[in-house]
Amino acid sequence: MAEGPDPVVADLEQEVTCGICHDRYQEPKLLPCCHYYCKQCILTLSSRYRPNQPFPCPNCREPTLLPDNNPDRLTTAFFINRMKALHSRMEKAHGKLEATCEMCSGGKATAFCRQCVNFICEDCVKSHKRLRVFAGHAISTLDELKQGGVKELTFESPPPPKCEDHEELKKIFCFDCNKLICRDCIVIEHAGHNYEFVKKAAPATRKKLTEHLSPLKNLLPDLSTAVNQVKGTKQKIQAQKELTERQVNAKFQELHDILDRCKVRVLRESSALADSKMEKLTVQEKGLDLSLGTAQSLIDFVERTLVNASDEELITMQEQVVSRIDAEVVKRGKEAANPDPVEKDDFGVEVFVCEDLKKLCENNVVVYPSVRGDGVKMAEVDKCTNLNVYISSKQGKPQAVLKSLVDQSTQQLQAVPVRGGVYSVEYTPRVRGRHHLLISVDDQPIPGSPFSVFIKIPPTKLDKPVRVIRGINKPRYMVFNSSEELIVTDSTGDVLVFDKKGKQIRSISKSKHGFSNIYGVAVDKEDNIYVSDWSKKHCVYKFNKREDLLKRFGTIGSGPKELNWPRGIAVAGDEVFVCDQCNHRVQVLTTELKPVKQIGSRGTGNGHFNQPEDVAVDNEQMMYVTDCYNHRVQVLTMDGRFIRSIGKKGNGQGDLFYPSGVCVTGFVYVIDDGNKRVSVFTKDGQFVTSFGNGHITNLYGVAVDSDGFVYVRSKESVVIF
């Protein structure tokens, strides 16, 4: 019986084969997404696109911009060349290629010397056994190599490369320049830089890469579950489609030609709805499959790199790999969180049987009206949006009304026929916030009506205040609870609670609890209230939603259980984040006010703070900290890893000057205190607009309600935009 291909050789064959040309790698280069291809293949692929236009990676479709249209600017995957040589030796050991002696005239090789790293013939085997110079060399026969596998043929790491300028070995890595250097380089080009010997720095680098793999590995089960969830929903939709077809066919078979027209219509609409849902699920399934493959591919790459790359190569590519892993964790974690876009599995199709067949044909085969389109869930002020209403040909023209839940105003909407049974409804909202969209046919509301529509307003239109809440003595920070009640701290030492109309309904008083100078305020998912007391007591209080004191944390100091002028507070999940201003850090506590860790220290670099004022956490678990005296907002992961910085010192558009409060929704709202305005940025740090200049003074806190209204602290009031 013929032997199958050796799995070790087959695996190596795959490792050394380019995914574009399907041939052995030639000058392999590493793309930013950590996939690698031949240098010429990358050049050929990029040439299909315009200069300076990104091209997609063939594996993960990640956009890639070739630096200066020159693949030489990409990192070389040196360890792939060593794997090619290893694969060649494995083929010789397994007899796939002829093994010739690599030490003499090239006769047939019968063994392999592990010290010489050469195949040798029978004569050279005898020389190895006879001559002292070869004493201690380990010799394996070809059969022993075949049985021993890769371990018998593994190469030692190559020596460090030589410096092109000084002919010295590059044994040192400069962290400032992200490159290998020699001893002479330290004295000349890299004097005063942060550097370390590669051998000393490599273990920490390997450990860092291994630790960074953990969150990505943890996402694999979620991504796999999401893929299976979508596949299961597809099967469910398909099964329900088939069931609907069988039921419809059974009913209409009894009625023969009288019901043919109804049968065709019902099947068409049922199939169209199923196909629409299947199309969405298919697109998402492909995307999730790609995400799962991309995450697994990146894990495989890093694990192979940790095994096969030399210390020099590893430390050279660490920044690129770490950045890629961080980006994948954020991106793929978000995709795995909500895998199924289809809200319902039902078709909304039902056949009513009546004894009178003629009446059944004319009146009682009903296709429920349905609505589709962006305008049924969300729209934007002063921007036209639309939706389609699908009804039976026997039903009358739909009627539509848009009613604001903010000011109770209404808009009568026109339904314009598009084709048989389909009407288009267009509208341009005038008022932002929550609305009800009421759609009826023949004076009966269609299933799902009234629909809840959120009308948003772009930040560029937040130019004038719409309302002011007065009677507050120098309000500071504010937050909304789940009941949309506004909770405000003020300089008198009270915590005030207002309803949506701006009427004070209750308070947590200084006189009862002995506050000194309260500042920050936040709520958790149970509507417990957290308040910071910053000037004398240097602590954080926790109250339940009935305003009963539950916990207290902190005294003045710089230790793990101490605070020094605590300011802004945010709660995310089971953790509380406190801006520990004069300790220049963010103190992380449990919701039971037990210390977990401290993030940051005094400084101007990334991840360091100079009197942080406020903190917010978005729905992607990213932390935003107003780094007041560094005139910026820092974005970090929940464990304190720096992602990006927003803004810089100045008074121009996009600049910040002593920023204080921050609130994050779809945008990042920053109280630009020194410039007397609110600056708005996208989450990736792009400036959008600023507003409030001339309308507000003595700014501190900012909050956004569910209707998109922005609440800003002014001197003696809260101004609403």
XYZ file of C-alpha atoms in Angstrom:
721
model
C 0.000 0.000 0.000
C 1.489 3.352 -1.040
C 2.346 5.812 1.709
C 0.440 9.066 1.835
C 2.227 12.417 1.927
C 4.084 13.031 5.180
C 2.036 15.545 7.230
C 5.167 17.407 8.404
C 6.350 17.916 4.827
C 2.818 18.852 3.747
C 2.547 21.474 6.524
C 5.919 22.959 5.609
C 4.914 22.956 1.950
C 1.937 25.139 2.843
C 4.063 27.423 5.028
C 6.549 28.202 2.242
C 3.982 28.645 -0.547
C 2.883 32.176 -1.494
C -0.889 32.670 -1.389
C -0.806 34.806 -4.570
C 1.482 32.995 -7.020
C 1.119 29.566 -5.309
C 4.841 29.023 -5.718
C 7.706 29.037 -3.220
C 8.223 32.419 -1.582
C 10.694 34.730 -3.275
C 11.795 37.674 -1.086
C 8.804 37.380 1.284
C 7.529 40.704 2.651
C 5.249 41.334 5.640
C 2.102 43.461 5.165
C 0.779 45.606 8.074
C -1.938 42.988 8.688
C 0.818 40.375 9.353
C 0.222 38.340 6.174
C 3.197 37.858 3.911
C 3.674 37.352 0.174
C 6.450 37.479 -2.428
C 7.862 40.937 -3.015
C 7.022 40.768 -6.739
C 3.502 39.483 -6.020
C 2.844 42.464 -3.733
C 4.158 44.846 -6.391
C 1.984 43.220 -9.072
C -1.088 43.341 -6.825
C -0.581 47.013 -5.926
C -0.070 47.951 -9.588
C -3.728 47.117 -10.263
C -4.682 50.142 -8.185
C -3.949 53.818 -8.591
C -0.772 55.218 -6.989
C -1.214 55.909 -3.268
C -4.475 53.939 -3.295
C -4.724 51.100 -0.730
C -5.065 47.571 -2.065
C -6.777 44.734 -0.138
C -4.794 41.914 1.440
C -5.784 38.717 -0.453
C -6.246 36.895 2.859
C -8.125 39.277 5.191
C -9.116 42.117 2.772
C -7.494 44.690 5.093
C -6.632 47.845 3.076
C -2.870 48.172 2.623
C -0.981 51.232 1.397
C 2.407 50.415 -0.102
C 4.951 52.976 1.224
C 6.155 55.052 -1.731
C 4.895 52.223 -3.998
C 8.034 50.372 -2.945
C 7.741 46.877 -1.417
C 11.318 47.180 -0.142
C 9.913 49.531 2.522
C 7.962 46.583 3.986
C 9.455 44.332 6.684
C 11.194 41.247 5.283
C 9.905 37.913 6.652
C 13.396 36.462 7.094
C 12.278 33.402 8.978
C 10.285 32.254 5.919
C 13.583 31.875 4.027
C 14.879 29.624 6.806
C 11.663 27.625 6.641
C 12.219 27.217 2.889
C 15.659 25.763 3.551
C 14.197 23.518 6.253
C 11.483 22.351 3.855
C 14.104 21.531 1.222
C 16.007 19.393 3.727
C 12.807 17.638 4.792
C 12.078 16.771 1.166
C 15.561 15.295 0.857
C 15.144 13.335 4.085
C 11.835 11.916 2.821
C 13.246 11.099 -0.599
C 11.148 13.618 -2.465
C 14.366 15.333 -3.654
C 17.710 13.637 -4.242
C 20.071 14.233 -1.326
C 23.681 14.760 -2.449
C 26.739 15.195 -0.264
C 27.283 18.826 0.673
C 30.868 18.356 1.916
C 32.731 16.650 -0.964
C 32.192 16.029 -4.656
C 28.434 15.655 -4.418
C 27.984 11.916 -4.203
C 24.771 10.352 -2.941
C 24.084 11.356 0.665
C 23.328 8.632 3.191
C 23.341 10.637 6.434
C 23.049 14.108 7.957
C 25.488 15.828 10.357
C 23.637 18.052 12.813
C 26.749 20.046 13.739
C 27.847 20.674 10.143
C 24.175 21.055 9.103
C 25.003 19.139 5.916
C 23.954 15.985 4.119
C 27.033 13.717 3.777
C 27.950 10.644 1.770
C 29.294 7.324 3.094
C 32.931 8.430 2.677
C 32.298 11.617 4.652
C 30.554 9.567 7.333
C 33.751 7.536 7.715
C 35.826 10.761 7.816
C 33.565 12.109 10.588
C 34.170 8.971 12.617
C 37.919 8.918 11.942
C 39.074 12.561 12.204
C 39.349 14.388 15.536
C 38.031 17.625 14.076
C 34.608 15.965 13.785
C 34.700 14.437 17.261
C 31.349 14.800 19.013
C 29.368 15.457 15.822
C 25.927 13.793 15.848
C 25.208 11.885 12.641
C 21.718 10.632 11.697
C 20.824 8.318 8.836
C 18.146 9.422 6.367
C 15.681 6.949 7.924
C 16.388 8.415 11.360
C 15.803 11.902 9.941
C 12.512 10.813 8.486
C 11.397 9.419 11.838
C 12.793 12.332 13.877
C 11.118 14.986 11.720
C 11.712 18.711 12.006
C 13.588 18.522 15.321
C 16.478 16.697 13.619
C 16.778 19.393 10.960
C 16.047 22.585 12.917
C 18.509 25.387 12.297
C 20.145 27.504 14.916
C 19.182 31.173 14.841
C 21.344 33.094 12.367
C 23.994 35.494 13.668
C 23.009 39.170 13.975
C 23.377 41.149 10.737
C 26.339 43.451 10.243
C 26.000 47.234 10.409
C 26.275 48.730 6.935
C 28.195 51.731 8.278
C 30.557 50.218 10.862
C 30.947 46.516 9.946
C 29.991 45.623 13.523
C 27.317 43.097 14.450
C 23.924 44.661 15.189
C 23.421 43.328 18.699
C 21.498 46.328 20.061
C 17.946 47.569 19.430
C 17.116 51.302 19.495
C 13.545 51.710 20.754
C 13.369 55.371 19.708
C 14.230 54.561 16.076
C 12.748 51.036 16.054
C 15.843 49.504 14.412
C 18.828 47.260 15.074
C 22.137 49.051 15.646
C 25.746 48.248 16.542
C 27.951 49.533 19.371
C 29.423 52.310 17.217
C 25.917 53.528 16.310
C 25.275 54.211 20.005
C 28.073 56.746 20.124
C 27.294 58.465 16.819
C 23.774 58.426 15.378
C 21.884 57.155 18.450
C 23.566 58.982 21.316
C 21.087 59.560 24.151
C 18.475 57.213 22.665
C 16.630 54.488 24.535
C 18.322 51.200 23.564
C 19.005 47.724 24.917
C 20.939 44.596 23.921
C 18.745 42.325 21.813
C 19.458 39.256 23.941
C 18.308 41.126 27.041
C 15.232 42.728 25.445
C 14.020 39.683 23.485
C 12.528 37.693 26.429
C 10.369 40.655 27.439
C 9.278 41.083 23.828
C 8.288 37.428 23.559
C 6.379 37.708 26.826
C 4.637 40.898 25.645
C 3.548 39.316 22.351
C 2.327 36.215 24.167
C 0.272 38.336 26.578
C -1.192 40.366 23.715
C -2.404 37.163 22.084
C -4.592 36.308 25.068
C -7.512 38.731 24.390
C -7.532 37.771 20.697
C -7.594 34.067 21.571
C -10.444 34.766 23.987
C -12.461 36.196 21.081
C -12.266 32.990 19.027
C -15.122 31.231 20.884
C -17.328 34.328 20.528
C -16.577 34.610 16.807
C -17.203 30.875 16.323
C -20.450 31.164 18.275
C -21.479 34.173 16.171
C -20.830 32.249 12.935
C -22.815 29.252 14.207
C -25.594 31.575 15.371
C -25.932 33.103 11.914
C -25.804 29.673 10.264
C -28.477 28.439 12.666
C -30.700 31.429 11.904
C -30.225 30.830 8.172
C -31.307 27.224 8.613
C -34.272 28.394 10.654
C -35.294 30.900 7.981
C -34.841 28.279 5.261
C -36.890 25.731 7.203
C -39.645 28.266 7.836
C -39.621 29.273 4.186
C -40.028 25.641 3.170
C -42.772 25.142 5.757
C -44.607 28.229 4.494
C -44.356 26.956 0.919
C -45.743 23.555 1.901
C -48.644 25.111 3.811
C -49.477 27.534 1.034
C -49.270 24.801 -1.610
C -51.530 22.520 0.447
C -54.173 25.227 0.857
C -54.144 26.387 -2.714
C -54.124 22.875 -4.146
C -57.670 22.516 -2.828
C -58.816 25.671 -4.552
C -57.174 24.999 -7.961
C -57.398 27.746 -10.521
C -59.587 30.093 -8.456
C -56.766 30.722 -6.004
C -53.805 30.622 -8.419
C -53.363 34.372 -8.440
C -53.387 34.479 -4.626
C -50.940 31.571 -4.480
C -48.429 33.270 -6.750
C -48.671 36.530 -4.824
C -48.270 34.942 -1.390
C -45.334 32.765 -2.453
C -43.649 35.703 -4.141
C -43.925 37.927 -1.085
C -42.957 35.122 1.293
C -39.929 34.241 -0.818
C -38.917 37.882 -1.195
C -38.958 38.419 2.542
C -37.009 35.215 3.176
C -34.498 36.068 0.471
C -34.060 39.546 1.915
C -33.261 38.127 5.339
C -31.091 35.363 3.869
C -29.131 37.950 1.891
C -28.374 39.962 5.031
C -27.387 36.818 6.932
C -25.209 35.584 4.077
C -23.334 38.873 3.976
C -22.844 38.786 7.734
C -21.841 35.116 7.677
C -19.133 35.861 5.133
C -17.937 38.803 7.184
C -17.846 36.763 10.393
C -16.110 33.861 8.631
C -13.529 36.334 7.387
C -13.175 37.839 10.873
C -12.745 34.391 12.423
C -10.177 33.453 9.799
C -8.360 36.747 10.218
C -8.171 36.399 14.005
C -6.989 32.784 13.759
C -4.505 33.702 11.031
C -3.027 36.470 13.176
C -2.758 34.107 16.154
C -1.065 31.469 13.973
C 1.335 34.064 12.595
C 2.385 35.379 16.014
C 2.755 31.866 17.443
C 4.876 30.806 14.454
C 6.886 33.991 14.793
C 7.514 33.350 18.477
C 8.855 29.893 17.571
C 10.732 30.625 14.355
C 11.792 34.287 14.374
C 15.169 35.321 15.715
C 15.374 37.782 18.596
C 16.384 40.560 16.204
C 13.467 39.901 13.875
C 11.036 39.561 16.755
C 11.933 42.812 18.426
C 11.997 44.640 15.075
C 8.409 43.718 14.216
C 6.963 43.906 17.758
C 5.383 47.374 17.385
C 3.655 46.412 14.141
C 2.367 43.119 15.543
C 1.182 44.586 18.878
C -0.647 47.375 17.057
C -2.308 44.833 14.779
C -3.396 42.617 17.691
C -4.888 45.594 19.567
C -6.792 46.687 16.467
C -8.099 43.152 15.879
C -9.293 42.767 19.509
C -11.349 45.997 19.304
C -12.638 45.369 15.796
C -13.441 41.660 16.068
C -14.805 41.979 19.621
C -17.391 44.424 18.390
C -18.362 42.110 15.476
C -18.779 39.115 17.785
C -20.980 41.038 20.245
C -24.135 41.247 18.049
C -24.064 38.590 15.334
C -27.685 38.365 14.254
C -29.223 41.402 12.461
C -32.573 39.713 11.851
C -34.971 40.705 14.591
C -37.756 38.229 13.846
C -38.015 34.856 12.145
C -41.692 35.159 11.249
C -42.820 36.072 7.756
C -45.980 37.940 8.639
C -47.874 35.781 6.089
C -51.002 33.939 7.071
C -53.868 32.347 5.143
C -57.375 32.417 6.602
C -59.675 29.621 5.483
C -63.306 30.427 4.844
C -66.169 28.142 3.774
C -67.132 30.562 1.059
C -64.370 30.066 -1.554
C -65.302 33.147 -3.529
C -65.150 35.333 -0.429
C -61.817 33.723 0.452
C -60.450 34.615 -2.961
C -61.713 38.184 -2.928
C -61.302 39.250 0.686
C -59.714 36.830 3.141
C -56.286 36.004 1.717
C -54.434 38.741 3.545
C -50.757 39.641 3.346
C -50.042 41.750 6.409
C -48.614 45.181 5.574
C -44.911 45.553 6.287
C -42.447 48.437 6.404
C -38.812 48.505 5.336
C -36.200 51.224 5.107
C -33.853 53.337 7.217
C -36.578 55.858 8.006
C -38.468 53.395 10.199
C -35.742 53.477 12.890
C -33.537 56.543 12.505
C -33.360 59.847 10.667
C -31.587 63.204 10.860
C -32.947 66.714 11.337
C -33.424 68.612 8.045
C -32.335 65.577 6.026
C -34.776 63.674 3.815
C -35.195 59.973 4.572
C -37.579 57.377 3.275
C -39.220 54.000 3.823
C -41.433 51.649 1.831
C -44.827 50.291 2.876
C -45.852 46.922 1.379
C -49.592 46.111 1.313
C -52.061 43.835 -0.422
C -53.525 45.058 -3.694
C -56.973 44.884 -2.058
C -55.994 47.288 0.705
C -56.266 51.060 0.590
C -53.541 53.704 0.512
C -51.406 53.848 3.668
C -51.608 56.838 6.005
C -48.497 57.986 7.906
C -47.930 60.485 10.735
C -44.667 61.400 12.494
C -45.179 62.551 16.093
C -42.434 64.073 18.258
C -42.263 62.826 21.846
C -40.161 65.903 22.687
C -42.611 68.725 21.849
C -45.673 66.656 20.725
C -45.615 68.241 17.245
C -46.812 66.132 14.284
C -46.054 65.844 10.560
C -48.519 64.374 8.075
C -46.546 62.244 5.615
C -47.467 61.418 2.014
C -47.450 57.831 0.721
C -46.577 57.780 -3.004
C -47.329 54.614 -5.039
C -44.218 53.040 -6.555
C -45.619 49.840 -8.014
C -48.386 47.402 -7.193
C -48.718 47.102 -3.425
C -45.659 49.257 -2.691
C -45.763 52.863 -1.424
C -42.826 55.168 -0.719
C -42.979 57.531 2.274
C -40.444 60.379 2.419
C -40.058 62.852 5.250
C -37.680 65.531 6.498
C -37.750 65.745 10.325
C -37.814 69.190 11.920
C -37.417 68.200 15.588
C -34.723 65.932 17.036
C -35.227 63.256 19.646
C -37.602 60.321 20.011
C -40.596 60.144 17.665
C -43.462 57.781 16.964
C -44.104 56.870 13.332
C -47.764 55.842 13.016
C -48.699 53.953 9.832
C -52.195 52.661 9.175
C -54.018 50.958 6.314
C -57.800 51.096 6.054
C -57.874 52.926 9.399
C -56.062 50.048 11.121
C -52.474 50.338 12.402
C -50.137 47.955 10.624
C -48.148 45.440 12.725
C -45.419 47.249 14.675
C -47.053 50.682 14.517
C -46.267 53.040 16.131
C -42.596 52.601 15.235
C -39.997 54.218 17.477
C -37.794 56.536 15.401
C -34.787 58.391 16.749
C -34.191 61.722 15.012
C -30.580 62.750 15.524
C -28.973 66.127 14.945
C -25.425 66.504 13.612
C -23.062 68.308 16.006
C -22.492 70.973 13.358
C -26.024 72.259 14.038
C -25.583 72.627 17.817
C -25.040 76.373 17.514
C -27.637 77.861 19.898
C -29.100 76.863 23.273
C -32.648 75.507 23.214
C -33.302 75.622 26.968
C -31.680 76.547 30.300
C -32.075 74.923 33.734
C -31.580 77.705 36.282
C -31.340 77.940 40.054
C -28.221 75.807 40.491
C -25.300 77.276 42.435
C -22.303 76.687 40.150
C -23.092 73.196 38.873
C -20.103 70.961 38.170
C -20.521 67.505 36.688
C -23.702 65.733 35.612
C -24.990 62.375 34.421
C -28.287 60.735 33.379
C -29.674 57.619 35.061
C -31.770 54.952 33.335
C -34.960 56.953 34.007
C -33.508 59.934 32.114
C -33.258 61.954 35.320
C -30.413 64.485 35.347
C -28.117 64.183 38.384
C -25.950 67.280 39.031
C -23.292 68.132 41.622
C -23.122 71.789 42.664
C -20.662 73.913 44.630
C -22.926 74.115 47.694
C -22.156 70.444 48.315
C -25.531 68.973 47.308
C -26.340 66.389 44.655
C -29.452 67.564 42.783
C -31.802 65.392 40.701
C -33.972 66.923 37.927
C -36.627 65.488 35.624
C -36.536 65.921 31.830
C -38.397 69.239 32.115
C -35.733 70.704 34.405
C -37.728 70.487 37.642
C -35.791 69.482 40.754
C -37.401 66.378 42.249
C -35.004 65.346 45.042
C -31.442 65.714 46.352
C -28.644 64.144 48.373
C -27.780 66.842 50.877
C -24.472 67.970 52.292
C -26.019 68.532 55.699
C -27.064 64.882 55.989
C -23.877 63.239 54.741
C -21.218 65.802 55.643
C -19.836 66.398 52.158
C -16.874 68.743 51.897
C -16.660 69.705 48.227
C -18.309 67.246 45.850
C -17.373 67.149 42.200
C -17.683 64.127 39.911
C -20.826 62.006 39.595
C -21.645 58.730 37.807
C -24.261 55.962 37.870
C -24.015 52.196 37.336
C -26.438 49.787 35.654
C -28.433 49.514 38.898
C -28.723 53.336 39.096
C -26.452 53.471 42.146
C -24.845 56.925 42.381
C -21.099 57.538 42.811
C -19.859 60.971 43.952
C -16.310 62.287 44.467
C -15.472 64.619 47.400
C -12.279 66.348 46.346
C -10.902 69.075 48.595
C -10.808 67.914 52.239
C -12.103 64.369 52.459
C -10.546 63.062 49.201
C -12.960 60.168 48.861
C -15.681 58.553 46.742
C -19.193 57.832 48.033
C -21.640 55.216 46.740
C -25.412 55.705 47.188
C -28.267 53.497 46.067
C -31.062 54.953 43.927
C -32.986 55.829 47.086
C -30.007 58.041 48.080
C -28.957 55.784 50.994
C -25.189 55.798 51.632
C -23.738 52.330 50.895
C -19.946 52.676 50.712
C -17.093 55.120 51.044
C -13.538 54.821 49.698
C -10.338 56.797 50.159
C -8.391 59.238 52.290
C -5.747 61.751 51.227
C -2.512 60.201 50.023
C -0.841 58.523 47.047
C -1.143 54.843 47.954
C -3.428 52.253 46.286
C -6.211 52.981 48.796
C -5.750 56.759 48.758
C -6.849 59.704 46.636
C -5.658 63.273 46.191
C -8.333 65.603 44.790
C -10.584 63.036 43.048
C -12.547 64.637 40.206
C -14.493 63.011 37.355
C -15.961 59.505 37.683
C -17.175 56.909 35.166
C -18.676 53.438 35.635
C -18.316 50.643 33.077
C -19.564 47.156 33.893
C -18.280 46.237 37.341
C -15.542 48.858 37.502
C -15.436 52.488 38.659
C -12.871 54.872 37.139
C -11.867 57.912 39.204
C -9.651 60.795 38.016
C -7.163 61.006 40.909
C -6.103 64.508 39.891
C -3.125 65.408 42.076
C -1.786 61.847 41.942
C -1.887 62.241 38.147
C -3.569 58.907 37.554
C -6.871 57.114 37.093
C -7.815 54.992 40.085
C -9.798 51.837 39.132
C -12.186 50.401 41.749
C -14.816 47.698 41.824
C -18.413 48.824 42.174
C -18.015 47.789 45.828
C -15.259 50.464 46.000
C -12.380 48.021 46.363
C -9.125 49.115 44.665
C -8.191 47.176 41.518
C -5.314 49.097 39.915
C -3.948 52.523 39.106
C -3.459 53.719 35.533
C -0.849 56.322 34.585
C 1.573 58.601 36.401
C 2.757 62.184 36.090
C 4.303 63.073 32.753
C 3.704 64.265 29.201
C 4.181 61.017 27.298
C 1.497 58.639 26.086
C -0.316 57.068 29.026
C 0.977 59.720 31.462
C -1.160 62.526 32.903
C -0.865 66.025 34.289
C -3.912 66.624 36.521
C -6.589 64.544 34.751
C -10.044 66.109 35.172
C -12.710 63.764 33.840
C -13.136 60.262 32.429
C -15.726 58.546 30.220
C -16.052 55.008 28.829
C -17.777 54.301 25.495
C -19.751 51.246 24.370
C -16.600 49.734 22.849
C -14.904 49.689 26.267
C -12.522 52.532 25.431
C -11.623 55.034 28.151
C -11.406 58.787 27.408
C -9.492 60.941 29.943
C -9.240 64.745 29.833
C -5.523 65.290 30.501
C -6.087 68.891 31.586
C -2.603 70.384 31.941
C -1.322 68.437 28.925
C -4.189 70.019 26.924
C -5.467 66.809 25.365
C -7.838 63.868 25.702
C -6.164 60.476 25.934
C -7.922 57.339 24.671
C -6.914 54.118 26.422
C -8.147 50.556 26.758
C -9.763 49.520 30.023
C -6.443 48.097 31.224
C -4.643 51.382 30.513
C -3.018 50.661 27.158
C -2.624 53.903 25.167
C -4.531 54.061 21.854
C -4.487 57.680 20.686
C -4.455 61.314 21.750
C -7.127 63.855 20.772
C -6.305 67.565 20.475
C -3.263 69.654 21.313
C -2.599 72.929 23.124
C -3.954 75.971 21.282
C -7.066 77.953 20.419
C -7.575 76.938 16.797
C -10.146 74.495 15.436
C -9.430 71.095 16.962
C -7.094 72.538 19.616
C -7.743 72.291 23.360
C -6.795 74.562 26.262
C -7.273 73.106 29.761
C -10.020 70.589 28.832
C -12.217 69.485 31.740
C -15.406 67.454 31.135
C -15.858 64.712 28.521
C -18.858 62.704 27.320
C -18.831 60.009 24.619
C -21.801 58.899 22.505
C -21.371 58.530 18.746
C -19.063 61.557 19.101
C -16.618 62.771 21.732
C -17.841 65.991 23.437
C -15.033 67.826 25.260
C -15.410 70.853 27.547
C -12.646 73.105 26.173
C -12.630 75.266 29.293
C -9.744 77.587 28.403
C -11.313 78.365 25.018
C -14.853 78.715 26.506
C -16.447 76.225 24.141
C -17.457 72.605 23.610
C -15.303 70.840 21.006
C -16.635 67.781 19.201
C -14.470 65.003 17.730
C -15.056 61.626 16.146
C -13.938 58.640 18.191
C -10.792 58.326 16.077
C -9.827 61.904 16.953
C -10.986 63.872 13.900
C -12.271 67.350 14.723
C -15.950 67.895 13.794
C -17.064 71.264 15.189
C -17.232 73.458 18.278
C -20.151 75.338 19.824
C -21.229 77.324 22.868
C -18.751 80.185 22.593
C -20.564 83.278 23.854
C -23.406 81.277 25.407
C -21.652 79.606 28.352
C -19.010 80.540 30.930
C -17.116 78.654 33.642
C -17.540 75.326 31.879
C -17.015 71.953 33.588
C -19.340 69.017 32.958
C -21.136 67.774 29.853
C -23.794 65.074 29.337
C -25.987 63.905 26.441
C -29.527 62.543 26.893
C -31.256 59.822 24.877
C -32.816 62.427 22.564
C -29.393 63.792 21.620
C -29.625 67.036 23.615
C -26.273 68.188 24.994
C -26.255 69.521 28.595
C -23.358 71.857 29.481
C -22.504 73.371 32.858
C -22.439 77.154 32.852
C -21.882 79.565 35.764
C -25.285 79.441 37.494
C -27.176 77.046 35.247
C -27.148 74.061 32.904
C -27.406 75.115 29.254
C -29.012 72.654 26.820
C -28.017 72.583 23.136
